[in-house]
Coordinates of N, CA and C in Angstrom, one line a residue:
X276 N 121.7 22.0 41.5 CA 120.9 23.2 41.8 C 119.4 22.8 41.5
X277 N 118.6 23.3 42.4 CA 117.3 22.9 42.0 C 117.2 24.0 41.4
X278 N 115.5 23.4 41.1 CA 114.7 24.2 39.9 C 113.9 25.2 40.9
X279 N 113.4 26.4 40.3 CA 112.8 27.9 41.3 C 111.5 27.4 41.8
X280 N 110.7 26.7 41.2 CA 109.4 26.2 40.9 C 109.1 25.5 42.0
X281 N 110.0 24.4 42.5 CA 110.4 24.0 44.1 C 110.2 25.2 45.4
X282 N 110.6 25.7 45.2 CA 110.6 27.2 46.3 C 109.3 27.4 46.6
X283 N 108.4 27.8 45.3 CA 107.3 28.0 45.4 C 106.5 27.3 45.7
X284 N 106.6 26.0 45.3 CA 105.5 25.5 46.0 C 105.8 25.1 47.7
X285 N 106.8 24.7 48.3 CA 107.4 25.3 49.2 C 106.6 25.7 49.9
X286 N 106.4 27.0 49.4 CA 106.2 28.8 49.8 C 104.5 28.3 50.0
X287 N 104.0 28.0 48.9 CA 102.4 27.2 49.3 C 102.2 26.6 49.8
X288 N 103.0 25.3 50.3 CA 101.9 24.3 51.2 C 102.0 25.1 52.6
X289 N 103.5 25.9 52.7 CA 103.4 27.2 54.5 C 101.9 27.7 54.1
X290 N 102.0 28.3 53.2 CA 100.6 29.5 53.0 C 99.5 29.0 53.3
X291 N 99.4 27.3 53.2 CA 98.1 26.6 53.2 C 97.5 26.3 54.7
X292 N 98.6 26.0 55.2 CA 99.0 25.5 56.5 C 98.3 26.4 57.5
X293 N 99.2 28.0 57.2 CA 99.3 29.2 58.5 C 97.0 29.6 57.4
X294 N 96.8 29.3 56.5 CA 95.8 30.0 56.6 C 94.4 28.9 56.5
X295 N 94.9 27.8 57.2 CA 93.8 26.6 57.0 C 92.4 27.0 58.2
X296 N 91.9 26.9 58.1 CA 90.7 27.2 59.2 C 90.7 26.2 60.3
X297 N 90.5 26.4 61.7 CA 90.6 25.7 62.8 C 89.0 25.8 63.3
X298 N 89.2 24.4 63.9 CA 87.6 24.6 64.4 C 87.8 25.0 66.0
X299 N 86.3 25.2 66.5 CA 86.1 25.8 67.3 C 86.9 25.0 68.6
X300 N 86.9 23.8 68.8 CA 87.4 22.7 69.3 C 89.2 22.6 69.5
X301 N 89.5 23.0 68.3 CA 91.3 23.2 68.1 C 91.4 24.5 68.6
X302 N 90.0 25.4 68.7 CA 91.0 26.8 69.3 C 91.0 27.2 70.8
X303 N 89.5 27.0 71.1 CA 89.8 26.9 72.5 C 90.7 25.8 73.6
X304 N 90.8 25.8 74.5 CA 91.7 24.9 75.4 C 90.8 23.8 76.4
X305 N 89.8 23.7 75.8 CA 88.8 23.0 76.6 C 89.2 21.5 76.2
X306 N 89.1 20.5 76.9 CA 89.6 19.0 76.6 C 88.0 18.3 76.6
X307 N 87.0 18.8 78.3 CA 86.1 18.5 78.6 C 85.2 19.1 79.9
X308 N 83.9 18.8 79.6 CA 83.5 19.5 80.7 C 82.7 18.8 81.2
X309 N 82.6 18.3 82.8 CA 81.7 16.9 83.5 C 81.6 18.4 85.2
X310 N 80.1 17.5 85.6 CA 79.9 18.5 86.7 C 80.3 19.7 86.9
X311 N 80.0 20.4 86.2 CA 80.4 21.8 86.6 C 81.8 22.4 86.1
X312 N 83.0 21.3 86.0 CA 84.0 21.7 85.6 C 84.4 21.6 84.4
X313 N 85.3 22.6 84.4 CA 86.2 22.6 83.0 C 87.3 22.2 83.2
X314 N 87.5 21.2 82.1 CA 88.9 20.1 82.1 C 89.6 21.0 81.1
X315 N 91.4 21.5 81.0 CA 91.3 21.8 80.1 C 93.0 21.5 79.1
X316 N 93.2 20.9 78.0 CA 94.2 20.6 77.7 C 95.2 20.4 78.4
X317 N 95.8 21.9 79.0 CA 97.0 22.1 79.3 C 97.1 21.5 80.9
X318 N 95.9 20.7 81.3 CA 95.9 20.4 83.0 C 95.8 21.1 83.9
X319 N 94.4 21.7 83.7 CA 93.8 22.4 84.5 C 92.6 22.1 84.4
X320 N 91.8 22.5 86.4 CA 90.3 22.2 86.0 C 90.0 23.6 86.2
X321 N 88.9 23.9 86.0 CA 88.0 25.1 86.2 C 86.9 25.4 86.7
X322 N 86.5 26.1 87.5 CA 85.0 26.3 88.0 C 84.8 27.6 88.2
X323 N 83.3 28.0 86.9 CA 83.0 29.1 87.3 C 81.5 29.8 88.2
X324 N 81.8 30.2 89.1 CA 80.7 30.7 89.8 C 80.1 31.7 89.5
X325 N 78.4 31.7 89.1 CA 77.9 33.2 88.9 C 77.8 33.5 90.0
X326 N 78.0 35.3 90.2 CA 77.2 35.7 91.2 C 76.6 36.8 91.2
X327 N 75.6 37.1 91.9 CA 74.3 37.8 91.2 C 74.9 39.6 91.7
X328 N 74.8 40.6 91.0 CA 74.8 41.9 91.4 C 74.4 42.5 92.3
X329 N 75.5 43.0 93.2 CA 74.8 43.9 94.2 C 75.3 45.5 93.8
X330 N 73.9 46.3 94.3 CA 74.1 47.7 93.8 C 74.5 48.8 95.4
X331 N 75.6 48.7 95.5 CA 75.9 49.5 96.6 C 75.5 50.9 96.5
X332 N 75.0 51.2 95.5 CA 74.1 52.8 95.5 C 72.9 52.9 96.2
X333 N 72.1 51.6 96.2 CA 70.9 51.3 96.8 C 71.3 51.0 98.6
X334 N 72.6 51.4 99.1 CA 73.0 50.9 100.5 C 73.1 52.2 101.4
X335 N 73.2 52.3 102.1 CA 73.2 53.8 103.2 C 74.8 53.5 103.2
X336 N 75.2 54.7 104.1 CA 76.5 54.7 104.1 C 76.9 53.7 105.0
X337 N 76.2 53.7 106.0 CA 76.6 52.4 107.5 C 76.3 51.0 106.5
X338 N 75.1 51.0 106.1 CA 74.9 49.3 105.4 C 76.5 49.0 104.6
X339 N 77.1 50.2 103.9 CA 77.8 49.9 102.7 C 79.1 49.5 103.3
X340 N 79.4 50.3 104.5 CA 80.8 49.8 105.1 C 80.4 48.9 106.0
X341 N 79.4 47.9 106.3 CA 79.3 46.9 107.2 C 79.3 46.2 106.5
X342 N 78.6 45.8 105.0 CA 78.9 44.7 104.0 C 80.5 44.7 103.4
X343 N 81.0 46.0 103.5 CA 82.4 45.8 102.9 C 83.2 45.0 103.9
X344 N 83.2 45.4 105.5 CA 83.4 44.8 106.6 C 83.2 43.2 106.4
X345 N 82.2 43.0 105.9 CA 81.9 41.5 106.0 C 82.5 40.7 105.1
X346 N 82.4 41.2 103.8 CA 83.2 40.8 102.8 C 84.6 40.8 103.1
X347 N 85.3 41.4 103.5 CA 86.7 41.2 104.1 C 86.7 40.3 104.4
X348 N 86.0 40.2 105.9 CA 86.4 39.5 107.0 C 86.1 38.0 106.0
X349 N 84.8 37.8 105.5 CA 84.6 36.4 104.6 C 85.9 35.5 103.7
X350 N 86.1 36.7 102.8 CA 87.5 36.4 101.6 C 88.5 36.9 102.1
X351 N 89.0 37.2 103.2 CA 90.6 36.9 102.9 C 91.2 36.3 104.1
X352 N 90.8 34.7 103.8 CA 91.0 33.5 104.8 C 90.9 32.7 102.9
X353 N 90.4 33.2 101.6 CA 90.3 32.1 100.7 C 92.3 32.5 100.6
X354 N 92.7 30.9 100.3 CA 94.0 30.6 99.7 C 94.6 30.5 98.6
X355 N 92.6 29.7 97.6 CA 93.0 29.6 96.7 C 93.5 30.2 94.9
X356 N 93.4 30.1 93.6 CA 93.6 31.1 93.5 C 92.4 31.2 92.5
X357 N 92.1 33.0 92.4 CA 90.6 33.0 91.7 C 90.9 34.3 90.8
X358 N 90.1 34.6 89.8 CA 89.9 35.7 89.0 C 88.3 36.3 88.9
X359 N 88.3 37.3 89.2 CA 86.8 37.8 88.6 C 86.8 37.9 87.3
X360 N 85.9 37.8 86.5 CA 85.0 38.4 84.8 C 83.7 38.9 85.2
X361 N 83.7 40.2 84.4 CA 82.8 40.8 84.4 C 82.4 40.5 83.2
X362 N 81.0 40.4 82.7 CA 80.6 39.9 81.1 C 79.5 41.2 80.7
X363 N 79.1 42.2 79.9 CA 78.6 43.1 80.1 C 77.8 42.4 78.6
X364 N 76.5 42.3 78.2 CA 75.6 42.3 76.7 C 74.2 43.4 77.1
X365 N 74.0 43.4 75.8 CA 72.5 44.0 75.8 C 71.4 43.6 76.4
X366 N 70.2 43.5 77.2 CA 69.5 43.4 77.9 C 68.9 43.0 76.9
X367 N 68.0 41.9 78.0 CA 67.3 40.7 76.6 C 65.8 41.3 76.9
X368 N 64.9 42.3 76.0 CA 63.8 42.9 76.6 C 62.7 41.7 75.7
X369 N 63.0 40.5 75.1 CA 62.1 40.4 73.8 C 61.0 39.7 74.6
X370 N 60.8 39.3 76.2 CA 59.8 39.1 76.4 C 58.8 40.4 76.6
X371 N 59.3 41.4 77.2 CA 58.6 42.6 77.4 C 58.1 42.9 76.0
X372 N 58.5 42.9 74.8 CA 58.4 43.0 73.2 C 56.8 42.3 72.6
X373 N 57.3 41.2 73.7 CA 56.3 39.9 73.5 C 54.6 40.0 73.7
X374 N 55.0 40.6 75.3 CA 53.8 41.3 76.1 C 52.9 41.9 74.8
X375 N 54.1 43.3 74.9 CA 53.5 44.7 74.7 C 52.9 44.3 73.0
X376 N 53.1 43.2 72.5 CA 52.4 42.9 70.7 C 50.9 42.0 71.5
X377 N 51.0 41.1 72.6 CA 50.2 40.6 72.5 C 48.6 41.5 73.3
X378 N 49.4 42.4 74.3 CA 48.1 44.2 74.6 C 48.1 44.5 73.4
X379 N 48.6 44.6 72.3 CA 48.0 45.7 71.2 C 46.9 44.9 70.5
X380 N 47.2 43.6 70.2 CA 46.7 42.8 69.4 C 45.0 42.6 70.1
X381 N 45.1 42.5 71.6 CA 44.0 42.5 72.5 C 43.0 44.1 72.5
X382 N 43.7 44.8 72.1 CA 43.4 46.0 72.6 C 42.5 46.8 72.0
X383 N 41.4 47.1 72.2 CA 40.0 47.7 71.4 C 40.4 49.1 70.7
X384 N 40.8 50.1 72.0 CA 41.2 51.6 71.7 C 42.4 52.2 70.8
X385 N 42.3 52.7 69.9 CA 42.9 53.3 69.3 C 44.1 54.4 70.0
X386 N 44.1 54.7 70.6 CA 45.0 55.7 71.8 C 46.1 54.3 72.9
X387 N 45.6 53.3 73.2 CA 45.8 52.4 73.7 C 47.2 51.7 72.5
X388 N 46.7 51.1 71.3 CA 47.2 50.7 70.4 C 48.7 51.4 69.6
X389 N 48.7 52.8 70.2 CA 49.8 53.7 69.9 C 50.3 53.9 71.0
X390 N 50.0 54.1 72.2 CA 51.1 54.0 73.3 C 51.9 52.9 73.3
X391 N 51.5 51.5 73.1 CA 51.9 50.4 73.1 C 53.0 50.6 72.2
X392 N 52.4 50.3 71.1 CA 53.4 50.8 69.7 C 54.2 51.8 69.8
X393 N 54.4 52.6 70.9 CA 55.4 53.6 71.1 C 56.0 53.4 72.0
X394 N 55.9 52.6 72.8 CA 56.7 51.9 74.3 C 57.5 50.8 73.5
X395 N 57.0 50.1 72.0 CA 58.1 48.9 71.9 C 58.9 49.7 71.0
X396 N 58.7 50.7 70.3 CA 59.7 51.5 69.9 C 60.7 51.4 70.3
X397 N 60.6 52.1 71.6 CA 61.2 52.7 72.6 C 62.0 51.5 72.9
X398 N 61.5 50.3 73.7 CA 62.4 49.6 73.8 C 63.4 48.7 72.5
X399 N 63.1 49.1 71.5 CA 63.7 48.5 70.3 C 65.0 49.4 70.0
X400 N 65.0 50.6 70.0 CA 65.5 51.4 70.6 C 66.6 51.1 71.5
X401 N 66.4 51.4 72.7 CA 66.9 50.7 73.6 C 68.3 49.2 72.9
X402 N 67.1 48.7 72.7 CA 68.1 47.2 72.7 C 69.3 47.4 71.7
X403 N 68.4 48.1 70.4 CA 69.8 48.6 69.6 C 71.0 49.1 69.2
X404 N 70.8 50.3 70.0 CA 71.5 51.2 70.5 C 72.7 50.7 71.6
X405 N 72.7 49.8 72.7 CA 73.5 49.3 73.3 C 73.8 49.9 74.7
X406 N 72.5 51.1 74.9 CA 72.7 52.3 75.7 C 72.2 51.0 77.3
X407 N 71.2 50.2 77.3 CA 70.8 49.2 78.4 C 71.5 47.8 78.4
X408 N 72.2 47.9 79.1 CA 73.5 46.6 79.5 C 73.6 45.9 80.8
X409 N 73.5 44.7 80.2 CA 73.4 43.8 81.4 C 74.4 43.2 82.5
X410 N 75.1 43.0 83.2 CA 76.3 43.0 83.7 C 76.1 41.5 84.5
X411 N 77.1 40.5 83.8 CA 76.8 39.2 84.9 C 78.7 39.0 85.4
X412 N 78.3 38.3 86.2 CA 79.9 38.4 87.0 C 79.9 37.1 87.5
X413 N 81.4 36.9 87.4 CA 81.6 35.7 87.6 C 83.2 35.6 88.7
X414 N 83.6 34.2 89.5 CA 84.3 34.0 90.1 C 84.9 33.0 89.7
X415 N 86.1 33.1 88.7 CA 86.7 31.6 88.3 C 87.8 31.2 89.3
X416 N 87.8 30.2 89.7 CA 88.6 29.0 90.3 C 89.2 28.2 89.7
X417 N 90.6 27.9 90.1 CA 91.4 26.5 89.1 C 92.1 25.8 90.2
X418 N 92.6 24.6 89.9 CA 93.4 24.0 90.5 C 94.4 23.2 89.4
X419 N 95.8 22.5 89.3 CA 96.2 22.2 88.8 C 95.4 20.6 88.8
X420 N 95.3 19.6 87.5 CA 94.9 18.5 87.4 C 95.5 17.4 88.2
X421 N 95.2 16.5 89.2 CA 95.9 15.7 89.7 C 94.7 14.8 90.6
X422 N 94.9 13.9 91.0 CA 94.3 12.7 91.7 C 93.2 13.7 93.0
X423 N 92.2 12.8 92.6 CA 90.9 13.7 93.6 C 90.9 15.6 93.7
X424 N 91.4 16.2 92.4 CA 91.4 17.6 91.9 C 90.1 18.4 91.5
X425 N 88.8 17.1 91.5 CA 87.8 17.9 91.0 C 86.7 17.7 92.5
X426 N 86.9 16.7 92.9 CA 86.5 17.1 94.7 C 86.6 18.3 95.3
X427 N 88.6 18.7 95.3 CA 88.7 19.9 96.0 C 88.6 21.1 95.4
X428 N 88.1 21.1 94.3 CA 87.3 22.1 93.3 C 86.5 22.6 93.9
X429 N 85.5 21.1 93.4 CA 84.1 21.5 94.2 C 84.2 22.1 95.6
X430 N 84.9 21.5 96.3 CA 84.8 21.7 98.0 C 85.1 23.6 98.2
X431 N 86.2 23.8 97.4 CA 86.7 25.2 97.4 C 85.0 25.9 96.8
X432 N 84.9 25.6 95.6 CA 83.1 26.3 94.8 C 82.4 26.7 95.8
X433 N 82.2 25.2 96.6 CA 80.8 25.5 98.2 C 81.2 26.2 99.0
X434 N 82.3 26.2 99.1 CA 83.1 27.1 100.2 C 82.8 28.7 100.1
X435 N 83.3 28.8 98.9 CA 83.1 30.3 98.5 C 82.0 31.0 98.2
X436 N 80.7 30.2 97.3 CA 79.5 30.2 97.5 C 78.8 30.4 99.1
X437 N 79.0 29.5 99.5 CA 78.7 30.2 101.5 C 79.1 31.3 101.9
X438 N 80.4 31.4 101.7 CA 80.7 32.6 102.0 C 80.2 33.9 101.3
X439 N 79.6 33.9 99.6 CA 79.2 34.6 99.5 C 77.5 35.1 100.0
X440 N 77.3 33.7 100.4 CA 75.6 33.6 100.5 C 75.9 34.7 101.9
X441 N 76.9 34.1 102.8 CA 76.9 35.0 104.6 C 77.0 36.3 104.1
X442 N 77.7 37.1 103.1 CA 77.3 38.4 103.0 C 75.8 39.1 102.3
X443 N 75.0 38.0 102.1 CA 74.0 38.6 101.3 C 73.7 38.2 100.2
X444 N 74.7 37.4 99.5 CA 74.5 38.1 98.0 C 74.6 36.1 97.4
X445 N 74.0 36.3 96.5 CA 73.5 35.1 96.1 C 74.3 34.6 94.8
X446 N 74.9 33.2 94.8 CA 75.9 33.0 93.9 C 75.5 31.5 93.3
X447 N 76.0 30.7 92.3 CA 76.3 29.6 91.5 C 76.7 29.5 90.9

């Protein structure tokens, strides 16, 4: 019969184990990243494309169904397989911040020196609050890892990029 005192420690080196800290490196699935791609443990490559916001509020009704038109007709001829991400953060105002310190600092009038001071408010404000958000988007692409896999990556990337450039809208 063992002794109880066995058990327990046991019971500690699990506890040490399940609560040991992992680095950033052991948690993600990234192996490596060369030209543009993500290599990633499990044998996969990855490529993500930004692409820039279009505001179909700013389109008339005929613009808005002749871009949707085109967009069809562009993507659905792609085979391969893709996900969107949308990424949403707070709007980075700290060069406008920058500005508006270096007019006050310049600035003779007293009436002048408080408007300023009350426009960075405002945008401090703003930034804090979380009310102005930035929206970037993205088009990820994979293929499974195998012999000349990051060529036809790429080749798919330019592909789709063109195609997004033929409707307008500007991608990388």
């Amino acid at each position: 019969m063992k002794a109880p005192f066995t058990f327990k420690k046991k019971d500690e080196e699990k506890e040490k184990k399940l609560n040991r800290q992992i680095t950033a490196n052991e948690f993600v699935n990234i192996k490596d990243i060369k030209n543009e791609i993500v290599y990633t443990k499990d044998g996969h490559l990855f490529l993500y494309i930004k692409i820039q916001p279009l505001s179909r509020d700013l389109l008339s009704k005929k613009e808005d169904k002749l871009i949707g038109k085109q967009f069809t007709s562009e993507f659905s001829a792609i085979k391969c397989q893709y996900k969107f991400l949308s990424v949403s953060r707070p709007v980075d105002v700290s060069f406008m911040l920058d500005n508006f310190q270096r007019m006050k600092v310049d600035a003779t009038e007293r009436k002048r020196k408080e408007i300023l001071t009350q426009k960075m408010r405002e945008l401090n404000r703003f930034t804090f609050s979380g009310d102005v958000l930035e929206h970037q988007f993205f088009m990820i692409v994979w293929v499974k890892e195998k012999k000349g896999a990051d060529v036809e990556l790429l080749k798919q990337g330019n592909d789709i990029i063109s195609r997004f450039s033929s409707c307008g809208v500007s991608a990388t």
